[in-house]
Tab-separated table of C-alpha atoms and ligand atoms in Angstrom:
chain	number	residue	atom	x	y	z
A	615	UNK	CA	7.616	-3.561	40.268
A	616	UNK	CA	5.442	-0.566	41.238
A	617	UNK	CA	8.360	1.779	40.727
A	618	UNK	CA	8.853	0.363	37.245
A	619	UNK	CA	5.236	0.953	36.259
A	620	UNK	CA	5.405	4.517	37.544
A	621	UNK	CA	8.630	5.046	35.593
A	622	UNK	CA	6.880	3.951	32.424
A	623	UNK	CA	3.613	5.809	32.991
A	624	UNK	CA	5.043	9.187	33.968
A	625	UNK	CA	6.702	9.929	30.583
A	626	UNK	CA	3.526	8.865	28.752
A	627	UNK	CA	1.408	11.148	30.939
A	628	UNK	CA	3.866	13.985	30.450
A	629	UNK	CA	3.788	13.505	26.699
A	630	UNK	CA	-0.015	13.533	26.669
A	631	UNK	CA	-0.151	16.665	28.798
A	632	UNK	CA	2.386	18.483	26.656
A	633	UNK	CA	0.780	17.538	23.374
A	634	UNK	CA	-2.566	18.786	24.725
A	635	UNK	CA	-0.964	22.091	25.571
A	636	UNK	CA	0.558	22.289	22.109
A	637	UNK	CA	-2.778	21.600	20.426
A	638	UNK	CA	-4.496	24.247	22.567
A	639	UNK	CA	-1.863	26.829	21.679
A	640	UNK	CA	-1.659	25.946	18.039
A	641	UNK	CA	-5.345	26.857	17.725
A	642	UNK	CA	-4.518	30.469	18.313
A	643	UNK	CA	-1.390	32.283	17.353
A	644	UNK	CA	-1.802	35.982	18.113
A	645	UNK	CA	-1.024	38.195	15.149
A	646	UNK	CA	1.600	40.930	15.113
A	647	UNK	CA	-1.180	43.491	15.551
A	648	UNK	CA	-2.519	41.614	18.510
A	649	UNK	CA	0.866	41.426	20.207
A	650	UNK	CA	1.331	45.152	19.666
A	651	UNK	CA	-2.125	45.765	21.154
A	652	UNK	CA	-1.211	43.667	24.187
A	653	UNK	CA	1.861	45.787	24.709
A	654	UNK	CA	-0.173	48.962	24.381
A	655	UNK	CA	-2.643	47.537	26.929
A	656	UNK	CA	0.133	46.669	29.366
A	657	UNK	CA	1.372	50.238	29.210
A	658	UNK	CA	-2.025	51.961	29.232
A	659	UNK	CA	-2.684	51.162	32.898
A	660	UNK	CA	-6.010	52.963	33.311
A	661	UNK	CA	-9.424	52.655	31.679
A	662	UNK	CA	-13.028	53.699	32.269
A	663	UNK	CA	-15.680	51.024	32.701
A	664	UNK	CA	-19.229	52.139	31.928
A	665	UNK	CA	-22.295	50.172	32.961
A	666	UNK	CA	-25.230	51.748	31.261
A	667	UNK	CA	-28.547	50.304	30.243
A	668	UNK	CA	-32.300	50.726	30.631
A	669	UNK	CA	-31.946	49.415	34.201
A	670	UNK	CA	-30.495	52.808	35.148
A	671	UNK	CA	-34.081	54.144	35.092
A	672	UNK	CA	-34.837	52.161	38.268
A	673	UNK	CA	-31.677	53.357	40.027
A	674	UNK	CA	-31.092	49.956	41.585
A	675	UNK	CA	-28.102	48.514	39.747
A	676	UNK	CA	-27.799	46.370	36.624
A	677	UNK	CA	-29.072	43.219	38.322
A	678	UNK	CA	-32.452	44.784	39.172
A	679	UNK	CA	-34.351	42.451	36.838
A	680	UNK	CA	-33.284	39.427	38.823
A	681	UNK	CA	-33.066	41.120	42.242
A	682	UNK	CA	-36.665	42.362	42.052
A	683	UNK	CA	-37.899	39.438	39.936
A	684	UNK	CA	-39.282	41.736	37.263
A	685	UNK	CA	-41.100	39.708	34.606
A	686	UNK	CA	-40.243	39.902	30.920
A	687	UNK	CA	-43.437	41.883	30.161
A	688	UNK	CA	-42.804	44.325	32.970
A	689	UNK	CA	-39.135	44.849	32.097
A	690	UNK	CA	-39.995	45.477	28.465
A	691	UNK	CA	-41.716	48.689	29.592
A	692	UNK	CA	-38.424	50.128	30.816
A	693	UNK	CA	-36.995	50.999	27.389
A	694	UNK	CA	-40.110	53.065	26.630
A	695	UNK	CA	-39.047	55.618	29.214
A	696	UNK	CA	-35.306	55.481	28.724
A	697	UNK	CA	-34.567	58.827	27.115
A	698	UNK	CA	-31.035	60.029	27.921
A	699	UNK	CA	-31.303	63.476	26.385
A	700	UNK	CA	-28.300	64.774	28.361
A	701	UNK	CA	-25.982	62.127	26.916
A	702	UNK	CA	-22.941	63.739	25.351
A	703	UNK	CA	-20.339	61.283	24.090
A	704	UNK	CA	-17.664	63.969	23.745
A	705	UNK	CA	-18.082	64.979	27.380
A	706	UNK	CA	-17.767	61.384	28.566
A	707	UNK	CA	-14.667	60.773	26.514
A	708	UNK	CA	-13.058	64.065	27.536
A	709	UNK	CA	-13.812	63.267	31.166
A	710	UNK	CA	-12.066	59.907	30.787
A	711	UNK	CA	-9.134	61.486	29.007
A	712	UNK	CA	-8.728	64.175	31.661
A	713	UNK	CA	-8.757	61.447	34.290
A	714	UNK	CA	-5.698	59.988	32.580
A	715	UNK	CA	-7.597	57.027	31.173
A	716	UNK	CA	-6.461	55.493	27.898
A	717	UNK	CA	-9.493	53.378	27.083
A	718	UNK	CA	-13.194	52.977	27.709
A	719	UNK	CA	-15.093	49.720	28.062
A	720	UNK	CA	-18.869	50.071	27.823
A	721	UNK	CA	-21.678	47.558	28.250
A	722	UNK	CA	-23.050	46.852	24.791
A	723	UNK	CA	-25.534	44.329	26.144
A	724	UNK	CA	-25.824	43.314	29.783
A	725	UNK	CA	-27.546	40.343	31.456
A	726	UNK	CA	-30.989	41.929	30.892
A	727	UNK	CA	-30.409	41.224	27.195
A	728	UNK	CA	-31.052	44.795	26.056
A	729	UNK	CA	-28.745	45.969	23.259
A	730	UNK	CA	-27.461	49.513	23.695
A	731	UNK	CA	-26.615	49.604	19.989
A	732	UNK	CA	-28.311	49.253	16.630
A	733	UNK	CA	-28.608	45.543	15.899
A	734	UNK	CA	-30.257	43.619	13.119
A	735	UNK	CA	-30.096	40.445	15.192
A	736	UNK	CA	-32.862	41.617	17.564
A	737	UNK	CA	-35.523	44.309	17.948
A	738	UNK	CA	-34.722	44.674	21.622
A	739	UNK	CA	-32.391	47.625	21.106
A	740	UNK	CA	-31.961	51.255	22.105
A	741	UNK	CA	-32.698	52.319	18.532
A	742	UNK	CA	-35.914	50.358	18.141
A	743	UNK	CA	-37.406	50.396	21.633
A	744	UNK	CA	-36.585	53.719	23.278
A	745	UNK	CA	-37.843	57.241	22.571
A	746	UNK	CA	-34.179	58.235	22.231
A	747	UNK	CA	-33.751	56.033	19.131
A	748	UNK	CA	-30.045	56.728	18.761
A	749	UNK	CA	-27.116	54.341	18.852
A	750	UNK	CA	-25.090	55.585	21.815
A	751	UNK	CA	-22.198	53.256	21.048
A	752	UNK	CA	-21.837	54.857	17.642
A	753	UNK	CA	-21.576	58.318	19.205
A	754	UNK	CA	-19.091	57.029	21.717
A	755	UNK	CA	-17.001	55.271	19.070
A	756	UNK	CA	-16.804	58.500	17.043
A	757	UNK	CA	-15.899	60.588	20.096
A	758	UNK	CA	-13.241	58.051	21.140
A	759	UNK	CA	-11.701	58.188	17.697
A	760	UNK	CA	-11.569	62.000	17.851
A	761	UNK	CA	-9.838	61.925	21.235
A	762	UNK	CA	-7.485	58.998	20.633
A	763	UNK	CA	-9.109	56.794	23.271
A	764	UNK	CA	-9.544	53.084	22.563
A	765	UNK	CA	-13.014	51.588	22.862
A	766	UNK	CA	-13.783	48.151	24.291
A	767	UNK	CA	-17.182	46.486	24.398
A	768	UNK	CA	-18.454	44.575	27.390
A	769	UNK	CA	-20.657	41.760	26.099
A	770	UNK	CA	-22.790	39.533	28.320
A	771	UNK	CA	-22.873	35.845	27.493
A	772	UNK	CA	-25.762	35.490	29.895
A	773	UNK	CA	-29.191	36.707	28.792
A	774	UNK	CA	-32.364	36.804	30.946
A	775	UNK	CA	-34.533	38.005	28.065
A	776	UNK	CA	-33.694	35.826	25.089
A	777	UNK	CA	-35.591	32.497	25.109
A	778	UNK	CA	-32.795	30.850	23.172
A	779	UNK	CA	-30.563	31.275	26.195
A	780	UNK	CA	-31.711	27.774	27.052
A	781	UNK	CA	-31.249	25.628	29.065
A	782	UNK	CA	-31.219	28.543	31.498
A	783	UNK	CA	-28.443	29.213	33.968
A	784	UNK	CA	-28.413	29.573	37.709
A	785	UNK	CA	-29.492	33.240	37.832
A	786	UNK	CA	-32.741	34.916	36.855
A	787	UNK	CA	-34.769	31.868	37.860
A	788	UNK	CA	-37.524	34.014	39.419
A	789	UNK	CA	-38.099	36.053	36.252
A	790	UNK	CA	-41.515	35.118	34.875
A	791	UNK	CA	-42.238	34.933	31.178
A	792	UNK	CA	-39.099	33.130	30.036
A	793	UNK	CA	-39.693	30.362	27.506
A	794	UNK	CA	-37.731	27.404	26.198
A	795	UNK	CA	-35.514	27.967	23.195
A	796	UNK	CA	-32.630	26.736	21.098
A	797	UNK	CA	-29.041	27.095	22.348
A	798	UNK	CA	-27.504	26.888	18.870
A	799	UNK	CA	-29.680	29.813	17.767
A	800	UNK	CA	-28.421	31.746	20.766
A	801	UNK	CA	-24.828	31.135	19.739
A	802	UNK	CA	-25.675	32.279	16.195
A	803	UNK	CA	-27.332	35.394	17.668
A	804	UNK	CA	-24.211	36.266	19.665
A	805	UNK	CA	-22.022	35.755	16.613
A	806	UNK	CA	-24.263	38.049	14.585
A	807	UNK	CA	-24.106	40.763	17.252
A	808	UNK	CA	-20.359	40.455	17.721
A	809	UNK	CA	-19.952	40.744	13.965
A	810	UNK	CA	-21.949	43.976	14.083
A	811	UNK	CA	-19.922	45.319	16.988
A	812	UNK	CA	-16.692	44.566	15.164
A	813	UNK	CA	-17.851	45.878	11.794
A	814	UNK	CA	-19.857	49.031	12.432
A	815	UNK	CA	-17.785	50.912	15.014
A	816	UNK	CA	-14.291	51.131	13.565
A	817	UNK	CA	-11.313	49.670	15.334
A	818	UNK	CA	-12.255	48.072	18.635
A	819	UNK	CA	-9.752	47.701	21.470
A	820	UNK	CA	-11.265	44.580	22.927
A	821	UNK	CA	-14.281	42.471	23.789
A	822	UNK	CA	-14.920	41.991	27.510
A	823	UNK	CA	-17.047	38.894	28.087
A	824	UNK	CA	-19.032	38.286	31.239
A	825	UNK	CA	-21.587	35.757	32.488
A	826	UNK	CA	-19.800	32.492	31.760
A	827	UNK	CA	-20.237	31.677	35.466
A	828	UNK	CA	-24.024	31.469	34.955
A	829	UNK	CA	-23.699	28.160	33.100
A	830	UNK	CA	-20.419	26.566	33.983
A	831	UNK	CA	-21.042	23.502	31.851
A	832	UNK	CA	-22.380	25.194	28.739
A	833	UNK	CA	-20.690	24.868	25.386
A	834	UNK	CA	-20.155	28.542	24.620
A	835	UNK	CA	-18.400	27.752	21.317
A	836	UNK	CA	-15.493	29.904	22.442
A	837	UNK	CA	-13.268	28.498	19.695
A	838	UNK	CA	-15.581	29.814	17.001
A	839	UNK	CA	-16.465	33.041	18.792
A	840	UNK	CA	-12.885	33.967	19.576
A	841	UNK	CA	-11.782	33.076	16.068
A	842	UNK	CA	-14.576	35.186	14.595
A	843	UNK	CA	-13.426	38.180	16.631
A	844	UNK	CA	-9.768	37.781	15.724
A	845	UNK	CA	-10.631	37.219	12.065
A	846	UNK	CA	-12.681	40.399	11.968
A	847	UNK	CA	-10.174	42.472	13.928
A	848	UNK	CA	-6.879	40.723	14.691
A	849	UNK	CA	-5.744	43.414	17.143
A	850	UNK	CA	-8.944	43.153	19.195
A	851	UNK	CA	-8.080	41.886	22.667
A	852	UNK	CA	-10.334	39.243	24.155
A	853	UNK	CA	-10.895	38.947	27.876
A	854	UNK	CA	-13.437	36.852	29.739
A	855	UNK	CA	-14.620	37.339	33.310
A	856	UNK	CA	-14.980	33.595	33.917
A	857	UNK	CA	-12.747	33.671	37.008
A	858	UNK	CA	-10.631	30.827	35.734
A	859	UNK	CA	-7.215	30.532	34.141
A	860	UNK	CA	-7.154	32.107	30.672
A	861	UNK	CA	-8.443	29.934	27.854
A	862	UNK	CA	-6.832	29.592	24.420
A	863	UNK	CA	-7.729	32.587	22.296
A	864	UNK	CA	-7.884	35.091	25.141
A	865	UNK	CA	-5.468	38.009	25.105
A	866	UNK	CA	-5.702	39.389	28.610
A	867	UNK	CA	-6.663	38.138	32.030
A	868	UNK	CA	-9.159	39.952	34.168
A	869	UNK	CA	-9.807	40.098	37.867
A	870	UNK	CA	-13.023	41.387	39.394
A	871	UNK	CA	-12.759	43.668	42.431
A	872	UNK	CA	-9.569	41.925	43.481
A	873	UNK	CA	-5.909	42.400	42.777
A	874	UNK	CA	-4.430	39.236	41.247
A	875	UNK	CA	-4.034	36.523	43.832
A	876	UNK	CA	-5.992	38.303	46.554
A	877	UNK	CA	-9.347	36.502	46.094
A	878	UNK	CA	-11.111	38.411	48.839
A	879	UNK	CA	-14.412	38.333	46.930
A	880	UNK	CA	-14.586	34.571	46.589
A	881	UNK	CA	-15.267	34.879	42.860
A	882	UNK	CA	-12.131	33.121	41.828
A	883	UNK	CA	-12.321	29.413	41.264
A	884	UNK	CA	-9.388	27.236	42.209
A	885	UNK	CA	-8.488	27.247	38.553
A	886	UNK	CA	-7.804	30.996	38.478
A	887	UNK	CA	-4.071	30.756	37.947
A	888	UNK	CA	-2.313	34.017	37.374
A	889	UNK	CA	-0.860	33.782	33.905
A	890	UNK	CA	1.577	35.696	31.751
A	891	UNK	CA	-0.921	37.686	29.695
A	892	UNK	CA	-1.620	41.358	30.371
A	893	UNK	CA	-3.862	41.792	33.387
A	894	UNK	CA	-6.704	44.060	34.342
A	895	UNK	CA	-8.623	44.541	37.558
A	896	UNK	CA	-12.064	46.152	37.502
A	897	UNK	CA	-13.503	48.075	40.428
A	898	UNK	CA	-16.428	50.411	41.022
A	899	UNK	CA	-16.109	54.076	41.939
A	900	UNK	CA	-18.835	53.559	44.545
A	901	UNK	CA	-20.435	50.225	45.481
A	902	UNK	CA	-22.346	49.462	42.270
A	903	UNK	CA	-21.734	48.861	38.582
A	904	UNK	CA	-25.015	50.150	37.144
A	905	UNK	CA	-26.542	53.408	38.455
A	906	UNK	CA	-27.744	52.968	42.005
A	907	UNK	CA	-29.576	55.935	43.510
A	908	UNK	CA	-29.009	54.918	47.122
A	909	UNK	CA	-25.389	53.889	46.813
A	910	UNK	CA	-23.530	56.017	49.334
A	911	UNK	CA	-20.274	54.111	49.230
A	912	UNK	CA	-18.397	56.557	47.043
A	913	UNK	CA	-14.718	55.823	47.420
A	914	UNK	CA	-12.521	58.739	48.434
A	915	UNK	CA	-10.110	60.263	45.917
A	916	UNK	CA	-7.248	58.851	47.952
A	917	UNK	CA	-8.723	55.330	47.912
A	918	UNK	CA	-9.192	55.517	44.162
A	919	UNK	CA	-5.670	56.778	43.494
A	920	UNK	CA	-4.298	54.098	45.798
A	921	UNK	CA	-6.198	51.452	43.877
A	922	UNK	CA	-4.660	52.637	40.629
A	923	UNK	CA	-1.159	52.628	42.114
A	924	UNK	CA	-1.674	49.205	43.658
A	925	UNK	CA	-3.003	47.806	40.406
A	926	UNK	CA	0.189	48.986	38.668
A	927	UNK	CA	2.242	47.427	41.460
A	928	UNK	CA	0.444	44.152	40.798
A	929	UNK	CA	1.209	44.427	37.071
A	930	UNK	CA	-2.388	45.252	36.323
A	931	UNK	CA	-4.487	47.855	34.603
A	932	UNK	CA	-7.319	49.421	36.558
A	933	UNK	CA	-10.694	49.536	34.837
A	934	UNK	CA	-12.642	51.948	37.025
A	935	UNK	CA	-16.408	51.895	36.702
A	936	UNK	CA	-19.071	54.582	36.624
A	937	UNK	CA	-22.788	53.924	36.201
A	938	UNK	CA	-24.299	56.849	34.292
A	939	UNK	CA	-27.775	58.069	35.234
A	940	UNK	CA	-30.831	57.479	33.010
A	941	UNK	CA	-30.641	61.060	31.709
A	942	UNK	CA	-27.201	60.322	30.245
A	943	UNK	CA	-25.168	62.213	32.824
A	944	UNK	CA	-22.465	60.836	35.028
A	945	UNK	CA	-22.920	61.656	38.709
A	946	UNK	CA	-21.116	64.942	39.448
A	947	UNK	CA	-19.378	63.378	42.453
A	948	UNK	CA	-17.837	60.779	40.172
A	949	UNK	CA	-16.848	63.359	37.584
A	950	UNK	CA	-15.037	65.264	40.355
A	951	UNK	CA	-13.223	62.169	41.604
A	952	UNK	CA	-12.058	61.322	38.113
A	953	UNK	CA	-10.712	64.851	37.695
A	954	UNK	CA	-8.741	64.449	40.936
A	955	UNK	CA	-7.178	61.213	39.729
A	956	UNK	CA	-6.279	63.006	36.513
A	957	UNK	CA	-4.561	65.775	38.480
A	958	UNK	CA	-2.508	63.227	40.375
A	959	UNK	CA	-1.540	61.443	37.155
A	960	UNK	CA	-0.556	64.719	35.564
A	961	UNK	CA	2.299	65.054	38.030
A	962	UNK	CA	3.015	61.398	38.710
A	963	UNK	CA	1.983	59.572	35.548
A	964	UNK	CA	5.586	58.814	34.671
A	965	UNK	CA	5.701	56.406	37.635
A	966	UNK	CA	2.599	54.538	36.395
A	967	UNK	CA	2.211	54.581	32.588
A	968	UNK	CA	4.468	52.277	30.686
A	969	UNK	CA	5.737	50.639	33.855
A	970	UNK	CA	5.506	47.017	34.939
A	971	UNK	CA	5.499	45.546	38.400
A	972	UNK	CA	8.794	46.457	40.084
A	973	UNK	CA	11.288	44.093	41.660
A	974	UNK	CA	10.104	44.881	45.191
A	975	UNK	CA	7.058	42.728	45.939
A	976	UNK	CA	3.829	44.540	46.777
A	977	UNK	CA	2.469	44.722	50.327
A	978	UNK	CA	-0.612	46.415	51.824
A	979	UNK	CA	1.272	49.672	52.355
A	980	UNK	CA	3.780	49.753	49.508
A	981	UNK	CA	4.131	48.733	45.876
A	982	UNK	CA	6.802	49.183	43.254
A	983	UNK	CA	6.610	49.951	39.551
A	984	UNK	CA	9.496	49.845	37.127
A	985	UNK	CA	10.646	50.949	33.706
A	986	UNK	CA	14.067	49.591	32.787
A	987	UNK	CA	16.561	50.532	35.502
A	988	UNK	CA	14.186	53.054	37.084
A	989	UNK	CA	12.124	51.703	39.916
A	990	UNK	CA	9.496	53.675	41.764
A	991	UNK	CA	8.609	52.760	45.320
A	992	UNK	CA	5.138	53.979	46.166
A	993	UNK	CA	4.853	54.405	49.931
A	994	UNK	CA	1.150	54.542	50.650
A	995	UNK	CA	1.337	55.307	54.361
A	996	UNK	CA	2.937	58.097	56.301
A	997	UNK	CA	5.777	56.562	58.258
A	998	UNK	CA	9.287	57.750	59.052
A	999	UNK	CA	11.084	54.472	58.690
A	1000	UNK	CA	10.663	51.924	55.937
A	1001	UNK	CA	12.403	48.649	55.543
A	1002	UNK	CA	12.684	47.321	52.005
A	1003	UNK	CA	13.819	43.717	51.543
A	1004	UNK	CA	17.019	43.144	49.601
A	1005	UNK	CA	16.971	44.513	46.056
A	1006	UNK	CA	18.811	42.041	43.884
A	1007	UNK	CA	21.555	43.522	41.774
A	1008	UNK	CA	21.926	46.526	44.062
A	1009	UNK	CA	21.016	50.180	44.039
A	1010	UNK	CA	22.780	52.984	42.177
A	1011	UNK	CA	20.964	56.002	43.603
A	1012	UNK	CA	17.855	56.928	45.587
A	1013	UNK	CA	15.921	60.180	45.527
A	1014	UNK	CA	12.434	61.547	46.087
A	1015	UNK	CA	10.445	61.675	42.885
A	1016	UNK	CA	8.785	64.962	43.853
A	1017	UNK	CA	11.544	67.056	45.434
A	1018	UNK	CA	14.454	65.261	43.716
A	1019	UNK	CA	16.257	65.401	47.081
A	1020	UNK	CA	18.451	62.493	48.062
A	1021	UNK	CA	16.878	59.929	50.389
A	1022	UNK	CA	18.639	59.142	53.646
A	1023	UNK	CA	19.139	55.398	53.590
A	1024	UNK	CA	21.215	52.521	54.781
A	1025	UNK	CA	21.940	49.296	52.967
A	1026	UNK	CA	22.717	46.218	55.020
A	1027	UNK	CA	22.731	42.512	54.348
A	1028	UNK	CA	18.946	42.323	54.940
A	1029	UNK	CA	17.932	45.109	52.681
A	1030	UNK	CA	17.359	48.806	52.554
A	1031	UNK	CA	16.403	51.085	55.408
A	1032	UNK	CA	14.807	54.386	54.398
A	1033	UNK	CA	14.350	57.382	56.614
A	1034	UNK	CA	11.632	59.714	55.407
A	1035	UNK	CA	11.298	63.029	57.237
A	1036	UNK	CA	7.809	64.477	57.474
A	1037	UNK	CA	8.505	67.246	55.005
A	1038	UNK	CA	9.148	64.682	52.288
A	1039	UNK	CA	6.040	62.645	53.080
A	1040	UNK	CA	3.081	62.937	50.767
A	1041	UNK	CA	-0.420	62.347	52.111
A	1042	UNK	CA	-1.310	60.195	49.099
A	1043	UNK	CA	1.869	58.564	47.863
A	1044	UNK	CA	5.494	59.231	48.742
A	1045	UNK	CA	7.334	58.162	45.631
A	1046	UNK	CA	10.951	57.104	45.873
A	1047	UNK	CA	12.857	56.936	42.601
A	1048	UNK	CA	15.510	54.255	42.678
A	1049	UNK	CA	18.013	53.750	39.929
A	1050	UNK	CA	19.060	50.131	39.916
A	1051	UNK	CA	22.570	48.963	39.168
B	435	GLC	C1	-20.228	40.836	37.632
B	435	GLC	C2	-21.658	41.294	37.637
B	435	GLC	C3	-21.956	42.171	36.497
B	435	GLC	C4	-20.893	43.198	36.231
B	435	GLC	C5	-19.523	42.587	36.257
B	435	GLC	C6	-18.445	43.605	36.120
B	435	GLC	O1	-20.012	39.857	36.695
B	435	GLC	O2	-22.529	40.205	37.538
B	435	GLC	O3	-23.173	42.782	36.679
B	435	GLC	O4	-21.131	43.681	34.966
B	435	GLC	O5	-19.332	41.881	37.415
B	435	GLC	O6	-17.238	43.083	36.464
């Protein structure tokens, strides 16, 4: 009897589940342009993240308003002394380009609610409230266009300044001076700003949402917002840092400070399935996103290059962050590190750009990238003997990417044994080029 009921219910449940999936998908069919942009993104591999806002004046990160419980009145004084006279969009873009980066994603408005661009939807903008009075995103957009770098905008869903961000979320609760407001007006405000961002700055690579986690139960009107973006610019890729599985309408999946599946930061919810869309991991060059004067955790050049290689081995782009200073300059130490990564990519870029995760699964000390029949093993530690689990389909030839010498190896029923003499070892990455059968 019970078995019979189960037999009847299971197909009905399956049907309901499937039809739900179909409805969700049928809401959004990516355009040709969007699919091409996804492919470009998959191949681009490396981008620059920029966290820049009036908070940089305090040199204590982009969360300073909530960390120090600065009231609305007090925080509103910050823009009056934000005057980044050293800002030079061309220099920033050239720096990114020389680092081997293919795109830039900059904070257009962070959780403090301050717009770093000219907006008619609010007066709380760089143009209206700072002595600088210029739209830095405009300069950046023009410089990016000149250099062939794609521009993405980070956009915070969360806002500690706007009263209409109401009911409030779980952060910023100690900020005094916040009033009650109207959620629907807030949604309209975001739509107005996104329309500006997608109308006044030329072609935009993507919109990078953040802050969903502040109000897990809110109705963000994603359907309308995502549709608006794709209607305005069909190729524009949408990503959302909600730490869950991708939602209909999103074009890439992002991971914060964690390679897909690693979840060492405990951001990811149980629902963060790794999907099929292009992926991106974001990480800081030191320990902070926004400028932090006392941050001494600058990662070494080797750590940064390893992160980029690992990201590629996990089928991911790396979006590497710098937090420019309030004068508009990027910390010289970070400029130097980016140049070093660029040098490495100059000689080894072929093993990164345009590749996808290789057939050999990534481990702590080794990842693989692949383009067609060419697979690159990136050995990230200096060891003489390496054991590589069986490569399905077999191996045609094996050589060192750098010296082009043949690699001494042995194939047995378990896999591939490589012997790497010291003279072939590279202190950053010993790359083995394998042609697959
Ligand atoms: C987190 C932080 C935010 C930062 C973002 C970048 O969401 O709250 O400040 O912009 O990570 O990934």
